Amino acid sequence: MLYRLSLLLLAITLPLATHSADRPELNVYTHPSFAAEWGPGPGVKDAFEKQCDCALNYTVLNSGGDILQRLRLEGTSTPADVVLGLDTATMETALQTGLIGEHKRSLDALALPIEWDDTHFIPYDWGYFAFVYDTQQLSEPPTSFEELISSSDDLKIIIQDPRTSTPGLGLLLWMHSVYGDKAPVKWEQLNDKVLATTQSWSDGYFSLFMNGEAPMILSYSTSPAYHMAVDKTDRYQAVQFEEGHYLQVEVAALIESSQQKVLARRFLDFMLTPEFQKHIPLKNVMYPAIDLGDDLPGVFDRLITPEHTFFLPPADVAEQRRQLVNDWLDAMTR
Amino acid sequence: MRSTPMKAPLDHPGWQLIPGQLIGMALLLLVALGLGSMLITAGGLDLSTVFNSRYLRGVVWFTVWQATLSVLVSLALALPISRALARYRRFPGRSALLRVMELSLVLPTIVAVSGIIGVYGRQGWVTGLLTEWFPGNGWNLYGLNGILLAHIFFNAPLAARVMLQSLEAVPPSRLRIASQLGLRGWWLWRSVEWPALRPVLPGLSALVFTLCFTSFAIIMTLGGGPAATTLEVAIYQALRFEFDFPQAAVLAVIQLLICGSLWWLVFRQRLETSLLPNRQLSHRVPLKPWPTQAVLSGILLLAFSLFLLLPLLAISIRGLPALLTLNTGASIYEQLLPATGRSLLIALPAGLGSVAASLMILASANKTTNPILKAIPTTTGYLPLIVPPIVLGTGLFLLLRPSLGNHAQGWVLVALINSLMALPFVIQVLRGPLNSQDSHSLRVADQLGILGWYRWRRIFWPLLRRPMALGLAYGIALSMGDFGVIALFGSPGQPTLPVLLYQQLSSYQVSAAAGTGLWLLVLLVSIFGLLSAIGRPPAHQREAIFPETTLEPEHA
């Protein structure tokens, strides 16, 4: 009865609570690491609200995957105006929902390692997937996939599951870019080195890697920047692989059914200004999408700079992901 | 002069029957909506996709295999523990051990797992000792080892507690006879202990099996890779990145079929077994153990305590520096305290709701003899265990979709789902004490016309007070540690404790996260401590009400 009553109560009070402010509201779907107190979210909100005479609201979903899931369930009735936190591997799937509108923005300010001319998605940061290692446990880390595969048996690595984690999928695409058809065989060989395949990057990084469970973990080339700038330690560094590194670009887009498209486009423009981008390097721990000049923290000069960049167009990723994941599953369970 | 007795409040029989039925139906509706939406999107159910995939067949097989192993080991460990606990009632730290045993079930997985890694991981304490004593022993936490270890850590204490409850409910008359006959060892087991345990074993095994079968976070962190994946993980993965509704639906149906038929067997059996005889006198009857048995039991209890406490100690050692840092100002508490407030705001109503709903469900099942009406509340009470949360969540989402959106509603929803998630556990805690009310007292109450509210107040309340406090503690604690539901509907701009923990984890705030983990642990300990103190009736009441029918298990 209590249950029933509370449902009823809920139904009655719902309409009352929806509109409270006179200022227009911009609803942004994003993920926790962006919106958290120490993420770029709060700073961005302050800066944008100062100039837009509006309220910027974050709806924080667990991951890029969950943002998509929510969009699919809500369809055109979604209250979202902007989604922020998808990446090149999930872009195409998002596009296929039919809910993403064209941005019609100028992309001149962008400074990415690749050309970007997508009509729907605007990048706001980027980085490379890389293996981060603990210098106290590993003095000479392997400097290529080949070396990693043939390294001694006690070198263990932590990776993430490509079905639930962005870096996990990134490694799959990385291996695919390096080895093509031979990737499944290489995965089988790499399997001996894998201590654990975790659900998310943070599970692996916090529960295992920082506890010293393995000397190496799949992460981002920018991860050491945080340790160097904030933790003031050089202990954790990324290894530069001879084969090259896979690029990740994080993107935002506006929702076609939004009632606030003008405001949403204004936010997308704002995204490519220094006021937004200066929060990226140390709060999202990625490279900013525009040239920040001297505002880029000095530690970013000490990061690895891959000689070769791998990047598959989002449409190709969407097309091949299923097969790649199945091949991976096959190789890892053999 | 005769006065007509006042009509008792809430004495209409419907008050016992209808609310529980409504809750049961609402749960069924929720599951049907969630599963239905997937099936409709999928356009049908194609079980052959599972049989044709080597990987998925492996998943099903591994899920069953690890759950079976976990049940066997957990119960095998719980059995001697509960016997030792039942027999040696005066060893120092007994009640503290019982508290810790209650706690392990509700410890948020991510916190517990980090403790387990601290003890048994590659750099763990125990692993260090092992390597020193037995070099080259080949111990590796990641894989089946880790899954089993974590499942035992979570479930053996639960099983031992339930068994202890049954052992303590053995009628003293029977114990006295056993004592007079000088029964020990095998004969005591055959004539006293086994008959007491047998009725709870099917339900207990099913509960532990289901918990391990649907295990998620443990598998993802300690499983080591796709070779060790459960159905629950596969369902989540199918939905999360693949948006593969057909596959998710097929896997969810398989999970429901396996766990559902298990519970069906249990219920079928339970309806036929008569419940425990249950008059319990307040004084205990001493039994004569073998002298060596006492020593062995002592060692066993000590080892078990260490097994439970070491991971908690690891969590404390890692978290303390963050909680004690004062030089950076009170920055960590600036986030912790509001998050604690929000967590309590959700968890308190969720706990109260789950206790109330459990009582209604149990009352409804006891009220009727109609098999269908009886089955609805009892079986649906266990639905939240076997239905993947993501299916429940989708159901609720569809039910409320047009009106979802703002934070306050989100929080009401989170509290609501959390209380549903806690139902199976709270029901498990309350079922025994509620059903153990003896028919004699009830007949007397009938004759005296003690009905409705008065009947509850006079007869059930003294009996249920402590179990309800324990149930409330479970409900609150499970909700405090919930991450899945809050992630679905919450408003992370204002994080609850687990959300804060995950936010810290995904932003390199490693030491702050360790602090948050310890903070959660401390809160849970306090909740259990506080509620067990509240649950204990004041001294003057202990003897006053039906002294000879005080059936409360002393540890509840």
CSV table of C-alpha atoms in Angstrom, one decimal, chain A residues 2-308:
chain,number,residue,atom,x,y,z
A,2,LEU,CA,2.8,2.3,0.9
A,3,TYR,CA,4.4,1.5,-2.4
A,4,ARG,CA,1.1,2.1,-4.2
A,5,LEU,CA,0.6,5.4,-2.4
A,6,SER,CA,4.0,6.7,-3.1
A,7,LEU,CA,3.5,5.9,-6.8
A,8,LEU,CA,0.3,7.9,-6.7
A,9,LEU,CA,1.9,10.7,-4.8
A,10,LEU,CA,4.7,10.7,-7.4
A,11,ALA,CA,2.2,11.0,-10.2
A,12,ILE,CA,0.5,13.9,-8.6
A,13,THR,CA,3.6,15.9,-7.7
A,14,LEU,CA,5.4,15.4,-11.0
A,15,PRO,CA,3.9,18.2,-13.0
A,16,LEU,CA,4.4,20.6,-10.1
A,17,ALA,CA,8.1,20.2,-10.0
A,18,THR,CA,9.0,20.5,-13.6
A,19,HIS,CA,9.2,24.3,-14.3
A,20,SER,CA,10.7,26.5,-11.6
A,21,ALA,CA,13.0,29.0,-13.2
A,22,ASP,CA,12.3,31.8,-15.6
A,23,ARG,CA,15.7,31.7,-17.2
A,24,PRO,CA,16.0,29.3,-20.2
A,25,GLU,CA,17.5,26.0,-19.3
A,26,LEU,CA,20.1,24.1,-21.2
A,27,ASN,CA,20.1,20.4,-20.4
A,28,VAL,CA,23.3,18.6,-21.0
A,29,TYR,CA,23.7,14.8,-20.8
A,30,THR,CA,27.2,13.9,-19.7
A,31,HIS,CA,29.2,11.4,-17.7
A,32,PRO,CA,30.5,11.6,-14.1
A,33,SER,CA,34.1,12.4,-14.8
A,34,PHE,CA,33.1,15.5,-16.6
A,35,ALA,CA,30.4,16.7,-14.2
A,36,ALA,CA,32.2,15.8,-10.9
A,37,GLU,CA,33.2,18.5,-8.5
A,38,TRP,CA,36.9,18.3,-9.6
A,39,GLY,CA,36.0,17.7,-13.2
A,40,PRO,CA,35.7,20.5,-15.8
A,41,GLY,CA,31.9,20.6,-15.4
A,42,PRO,CA,31.4,23.1,-12.5
A,43,GLY,CA,33.9,25.6,-14.0
A,44,VAL,CA,32.3,25.3,-17.4
A,45,LYS,CA,28.9,25.8,-15.9
A,46,ASP,CA,29.9,29.0,-14.1
A,47,ALA,CA,31.7,30.5,-17.2
A,48,PHE,CA,28.8,29.7,-19.5
A,49,GLU,CA,26.0,30.9,-17.2
A,50,LYS,CA,27.8,34.2,-16.9
A,51,GLN,CA,27.5,34.9,-20.5
A,52,CYS,CA,24.3,33.2,-21.6
A,53,ASP,CA,21.7,34.4,-19.0
A,54,CYS,CA,20.5,30.8,-18.8
A,55,ALA,CA,20.9,27.8,-16.5
A,56,LEU,CA,23.1,25.0,-17.5
A,57,ASN,CA,22.0,21.7,-16.1
A,58,TYR,CA,23.9,18.5,-16.2
A,59,THR,CA,22.2,15.1,-16.2
A,60,VAL,CA,25.0,12.8,-15.4
A,61,LEU,CA,24.8,9.3,-16.7
A,62,ASN,CA,27.3,6.6,-15.9
A,63,SER,CA,29.1,6.5,-19.2
A,64,GLY,CA,28.9,7.4,-22.9
A,65,GLY,CA,27.1,4.1,-23.4
A,66,ASP,CA,24.5,5.0,-20.8
A,67,ILE,CA,23.9,8.4,-22.4
A,68,LEU,CA,23.1,6.6,-25.6
A,69,GLN,CA,20.9,4.1,-23.8
A,70,ARG,CA,18.9,6.9,-22.2
A,71,LEU,CA,18.5,8.7,-25.5
A,72,ARG,CA,17.2,5.6,-27.1
A,73,LEU,CA,14.7,5.0,-24.4
A,74,GLU,CA,13.5,8.6,-24.4
A,75,GLY,CA,13.4,9.1,-28.1
A,76,THR,CA,12.2,12.5,-29.3
A,77,SER,CA,10.7,13.2,-26.0
A,78,THR,CA,14.2,13.5,-24.5
A,79,PRO,CA,14.7,16.6,-22.3
A,80,ALA,CA,18.4,16.7,-23.4
A,81,ASP,CA,19.5,19.6,-25.5
A,82,VAL,CA,23.1,18.7,-25.8
A,83,VAL,CA,25.0,15.4,-25.3
A,84,LEU,CA,28.6,15.7,-24.2
A,85,GLY,CA,30.9,12.7,-23.6
A,86,LEU,CA,30.5,10.4,-26.6
A,87,ASP,CA,33.6,9.5,-28.5
A,88,THR,CA,34.7,8.5,-31.9
A,89,ALA,CA,33.8,4.8,-31.2
A,90,THR,CA,30.2,5.6,-30.2
A,91,MET,CA,29.4,8.5,-32.6
A,92,GLU,CA,28.0,6.4,-35.3
A,93,THR,CA,25.7,4.5,-33.0
A,94,ALA,CA,24.5,7.8,-31.6
A,95,LEU,CA,23.9,9.1,-35.2
A,96,GLN,CA,21.8,6.0,-36.0
A,97,THR,CA,19.3,7.0,-33.3
A,98,GLY,CA,18.3,9.8,-35.6
A,99,LEU,CA,18.2,12.2,-32.6
A,100,ILE,CA,21.4,14.1,-33.3
A,101,GLY,CA,21.1,17.4,-35.1
A,102,GLU,CA,23.7,19.1,-37.4
A,103,HIS,CA,25.8,21.6,-35.5
A,104,LYS,CA,26.4,24.1,-38.4
A,105,ARG,CA,29.3,25.5,-36.5
A,106,SER,CA,32.7,26.7,-37.7
A,107,LEU,CA,35.4,24.2,-36.8
A,108,ASP,CA,38.4,26.5,-37.6
A,109,ALA,CA,39.6,26.7,-34.1
A,110,LEU,CA,40.2,23.0,-33.8
A,111,ALA,CA,43.7,21.8,-33.3
A,112,LEU,CA,43.5,17.9,-33.5
A,113,PRO,CA,46.2,15.5,-34.9
A,114,ILE,CA,43.7,14.6,-37.6
A,115,GLU,CA,41.4,16.6,-40.0
A,116,TRP,CA,37.9,17.0,-38.5
A,117,ASP,CA,34.9,17.9,-40.7
A,118,ASP,CA,32.0,16.0,-39.2
A,119,THR,CA,28.7,17.8,-39.6
A,120,HIS,CA,27.1,16.4,-36.4
A,121,PHE,CA,29.7,16.1,-33.7
A,122,ILE,CA,32.2,18.7,-32.4
A,123,PRO,CA,35.3,17.5,-30.5
A,124,TYR,CA,36.1,19.0,-27.1
A,125,ASP,CA,39.2,17.0,-26.2
A,126,TRP,CA,41.4,14.2,-27.3
A,127,GLY,CA,44.2,11.9,-26.3
A,128,TYR,CA,46.0,8.7,-27.2
A,129,PHE,CA,45.5,5.3,-25.7
A,130,ALA,CA,48.7,4.2,-24.1
A,131,PHE,CA,50.1,1.8,-21.5
A,132,VAL,CA,50.9,3.5,-18.3
A,133,TYR,CA,53.5,1.8,-16.1
A,134,ASP,CA,54.9,2.1,-12.6
A,135,THR,CA,58.5,3.1,-12.8
A,136,GLN,CA,59.2,1.6,-9.4
A,137,GLN,CA,58.1,-1.8,-10.5
A,138,LEU,CA,59.3,-1.7,-14.1
A,139,SER,CA,62.6,-0.1,-15.1
A,140,GLU,CA,62.5,-1.1,-18.7
A,141,PRO,CA,59.0,-1.3,-20.0
A,142,PRO,CA,58.3,-2.9,-23.4
A,143,THR,CA,58.3,-0.3,-26.1
A,144,SER,CA,56.1,-2.1,-28.7
A,145,PHE,CA,53.3,-4.7,-28.8
A,146,GLU,CA,55.9,-7.2,-30.1
A,147,GLU,CA,58.1,-6.6,-27.0
A,148,LEU,CA,55.1,-6.8,-24.7
A,149,ILE,CA,53.9,-10.1,-26.2
A,150,SER,CA,57.4,-11.7,-25.9
A,151,SER,CA,58.3,-10.2,-22.5
A,152,SER,CA,58.9,-12.3,-19.5
A,153,ASP,CA,56.1,-14.1,-17.8
A,154,ASP,CA,55.9,-12.0,-14.7
A,155,LEU,CA,55.2,-8.8,-16.6
A,156,LYS,CA,51.4,-8.6,-16.2
A,157,ILE,CA,49.1,-5.9,-17.7
A,158,ILE,CA,45.6,-4.8,-16.8
A,159,ILE,CA,43.3,-4.1,-19.7
A,160,GLN,CA,39.6,-3.2,-19.9
A,161,ASP,CA,36.7,-5.0,-21.5
A,162,PRO,CA,36.0,-3.5,-24.9
A,163,ARG,CA,32.3,-4.1,-24.4
A,164,THR,CA,32.0,-1.9,-21.4
A,165,SER,CA,34.9,0.5,-21.5
A,166,THR,CA,36.1,3.1,-23.9
A,167,PRO,CA,39.8,2.4,-23.5
A,168,GLY,CA,39.0,-1.3,-23.8
A,169,LEU,CA,37.4,-0.7,-27.1
A,170,GLY,CA,40.3,1.6,-28.0
A,171,LEU,CA,42.8,-1.2,-27.4
A,172,LEU,CA,40.8,-3.5,-29.7
A,173,LEU,CA,40.9,-0.9,-32.5
A,174,TRP,CA,44.5,-0.2,-31.8
A,175,MET,CA,45.5,-3.9,-32.1
A,176,HIS,CA,43.3,-4.1,-35.2
A,177,SER,CA,45.0,-1.1,-36.7
A,178,VAL,CA,48.5,-2.5,-36.0
A,179,TYR,CA,47.9,-6.2,-36.9
A,180,GLY,CA,44.8,-6.3,-39.2
A,181,ASP,CA,43.8,-9.9,-39.8
A,182,LYS,CA,46.5,-11.2,-37.5
A,183,ALA,CA,45.0,-9.4,-34.5
A,184,PRO,CA,43.2,-12.5,-33.1
A,185,VAL,CA,46.4,-14.5,-33.1
A,186,LYS,CA,48.2,-11.7,-31.3
A,187,TRP,CA,45.4,-11.4,-28.8
A,188,GLU,CA,45.8,-15.1,-28.0
A,189,GLN,CA,49.5,-14.5,-27.4
A,190,LEU,CA,48.8,-11.3,-25.3
A,191,ASN,CA,46.3,-13.2,-23.2
A,192,ASP,CA,49.1,-14.7,-21.1
A,193,LYS,CA,50.2,-11.2,-20.1
A,194,VAL,CA,46.7,-10.1,-19.0
A,195,LEU,CA,46.3,-10.2,-15.2
A,196,ALA,CA,42.7,-8.9,-15.3
A,197,THR,CA,40.3,-7.5,-17.8
A,198,THR,CA,38.2,-5.0,-15.8
A,199,GLN,CA,34.8,-3.5,-16.5
A,200,SER,CA,35.9,0.1,-16.5
A,201,TRP,CA,39.0,2.0,-16.6
A,202,SER,CA,38.6,3.3,-13.1
A,203,ASP,CA,38.1,-0.2,-11.6
A,204,GLY,CA,41.4,-1.3,-13.1
A,205,TYR,CA,43.3,1.9,-12.4
A,206,PHE,CA,42.2,2.4,-8.8
A,207,SER,CA,41.5,-1.1,-7.5
A,208,LEU,CA,44.4,-2.8,-9.2
A,209,PHE,CA,47.1,-0.6,-10.8
A,210,MET,CA,47.4,1.9,-8.0
A,211,ASN,CA,47.5,-1.0,-5.5
A,212,GLY,CA,50.6,-2.3,-7.3
A,213,GLU,CA,48.8,-5.4,-8.6
A,214,ALA,CA,50.3,-5.1,-12.0
A,215,PRO,CA,53.1,-2.8,-13.3
A,216,MET,CA,51.3,-1.8,-16.5
A,217,ILE,CA,47.7,-0.8,-17.4
A,218,LEU,CA,45.9,0.3,-20.5
A,219,SER,CA,45.1,4.0,-20.0
A,220,TYR,CA,45.7,7.3,-21.7
A,221,SER,CA,48.9,9.0,-22.8
A,222,THR,CA,47.8,12.0,-20.8
A,223,SER,CA,47.3,10.1,-17.5
A,224,PRO,CA,50.9,10.9,-16.3
A,225,ALA,CA,50.1,14.6,-16.6
A,226,TYR,CA,47.8,14.4,-13.7
A,227,HIS,CA,50.2,12.5,-11.5
A,228,MET,CA,53.0,15.0,-12.4
A,229,ALA,CA,51.0,18.1,-12.0
A,230,VAL,CA,48.6,17.3,-9.1
A,231,ASP,CA,50.2,14.4,-7.2
A,232,LYS,CA,53.6,15.9,-7.9
A,233,THR,CA,55.1,12.5,-8.7
A,234,ASP,CA,56.9,11.2,-11.8
A,235,ARG,CA,56.3,7.6,-10.7
A,236,TYR,CA,53.7,6.8,-13.3
A,237,GLN,CA,54.7,7.2,-17.0
A,238,ALA,CA,53.3,6.2,-20.3
A,239,VAL,CA,55.3,4.0,-22.7
A,240,GLN,CA,55.6,5.1,-26.3
A,241,PHE,CA,54.9,2.2,-28.6
A,242,GLU,CA,57.0,2.0,-31.8
A,243,GLU,CA,53.9,0.9,-33.8
A,244,GLY,CA,52.1,4.1,-33.1
A,245,HIS,CA,49.1,5.0,-30.9
A,246,TYR,CA,45.3,5.0,-31.4
A,247,LEU,CA,43.6,8.4,-31.1
A,248,GLN,CA,40.5,9.0,-29.0
A,249,VAL,CA,38.5,12.1,-29.6
A,250,GLU,CA,35.6,13.1,-27.2
A,251,VAL,CA,32.7,14.8,-28.8
A,252,ALA,CA,29.5,16.7,-28.1
A,253,ALA,CA,26.4,17.2,-30.3
A,254,LEU,CA,23.0,18.9,-30.1
A,255,ILE,CA,19.7,17.0,-30.0
A,256,GLU,CA,17.5,17.6,-33.0
A,257,SER,CA,14.2,17.7,-31.0
A,258,SER,CA,15.6,20.3,-28.6
A,259,GLN,CA,13.5,23.4,-27.9
A,260,GLN,CA,16.7,25.3,-27.1
A,261,LYS,CA,18.7,24.9,-30.3
A,262,VAL,CA,20.0,28.5,-30.3
A,263,LEU,CA,21.3,28.2,-26.8
A,264,ALA,CA,22.6,24.7,-27.6
A,265,ARG,CA,24.6,26.0,-30.6
A,266,ARG,CA,25.9,28.8,-28.4
A,267,PHE,CA,27.1,26.2,-26.0
A,268,LEU,CA,28.8,24.3,-28.8
A,269,ASP,CA,30.6,27.5,-29.9
A,270,PHE,CA,31.5,28.2,-26.3
A,271,MET,CA,33.0,24.7,-26.1
A,272,LEU,CA,35.8,25.8,-28.5
A,273,THR,CA,36.8,28.9,-26.6
A,274,PRO,CA,39.6,29.1,-24.0
A,275,GLU,CA,37.1,29.7,-21.2
A,276,PHE,CA,35.9,26.1,-21.7
A,277,GLN,CA,39.1,24.5,-22.9
A,278,LYS,CA,41.3,25.7,-20.1
A,279,HIS,CA,39.4,23.3,-17.8
A,280,ILE,CA,40.3,20.3,-20.0
A,281,PRO,CA,44.0,19.6,-19.5
A,282,LEU,CA,44.1,18.9,-15.8
A,283,LYS,CA,40.5,18.4,-15.0
A,284,ASN,CA,39.5,16.0,-17.8
A,285,VAL,CA,43.2,15.0,-18.1
A,286,MET,CA,43.1,15.2,-21.9
A,287,TYR,CA,44.5,17.4,-24.6
A,288,PRO,CA,42.4,20.5,-25.3
A,289,ALA,CA,40.7,20.6,-28.7
A,290,ILE,CA,42.0,24.1,-29.5
A,291,ASP,CA,45.5,25.5,-29.2
A,292,LEU,CA,45.7,26.9,-25.7
A,293,GLY,CA,49.1,28.4,-26.2
A,294,ASP,CA,50.8,29.2,-22.9
A,295,ASP,CA,47.8,28.1,-20.9
A,296,LEU,CA,48.6,24.5,-21.6
A,297,PRO,CA,50.1,23.2,-18.4
A,298,GLY,CA,53.9,22.6,-18.6
A,299,VAL,CA,53.6,18.9,-17.8
A,300,PHE,CA,51.9,18.3,-21.1
A,301,ASP,CA,55.3,18.9,-22.8
A,302,ARG,CA,56.7,15.9,-20.9
A,303,LEU,CA,54.1,13.4,-22.3
A,304,ILE,CA,54.8,10.9,-25.1
A,305,THR,CA,54.3,12.1,-28.6
A,306,PRO,CA,53.5,9.2,-30.9
A,307,GLU,CA,55.2,9.1,-34.2
A,308,HIS,CA,52.2,7.5,-35.9
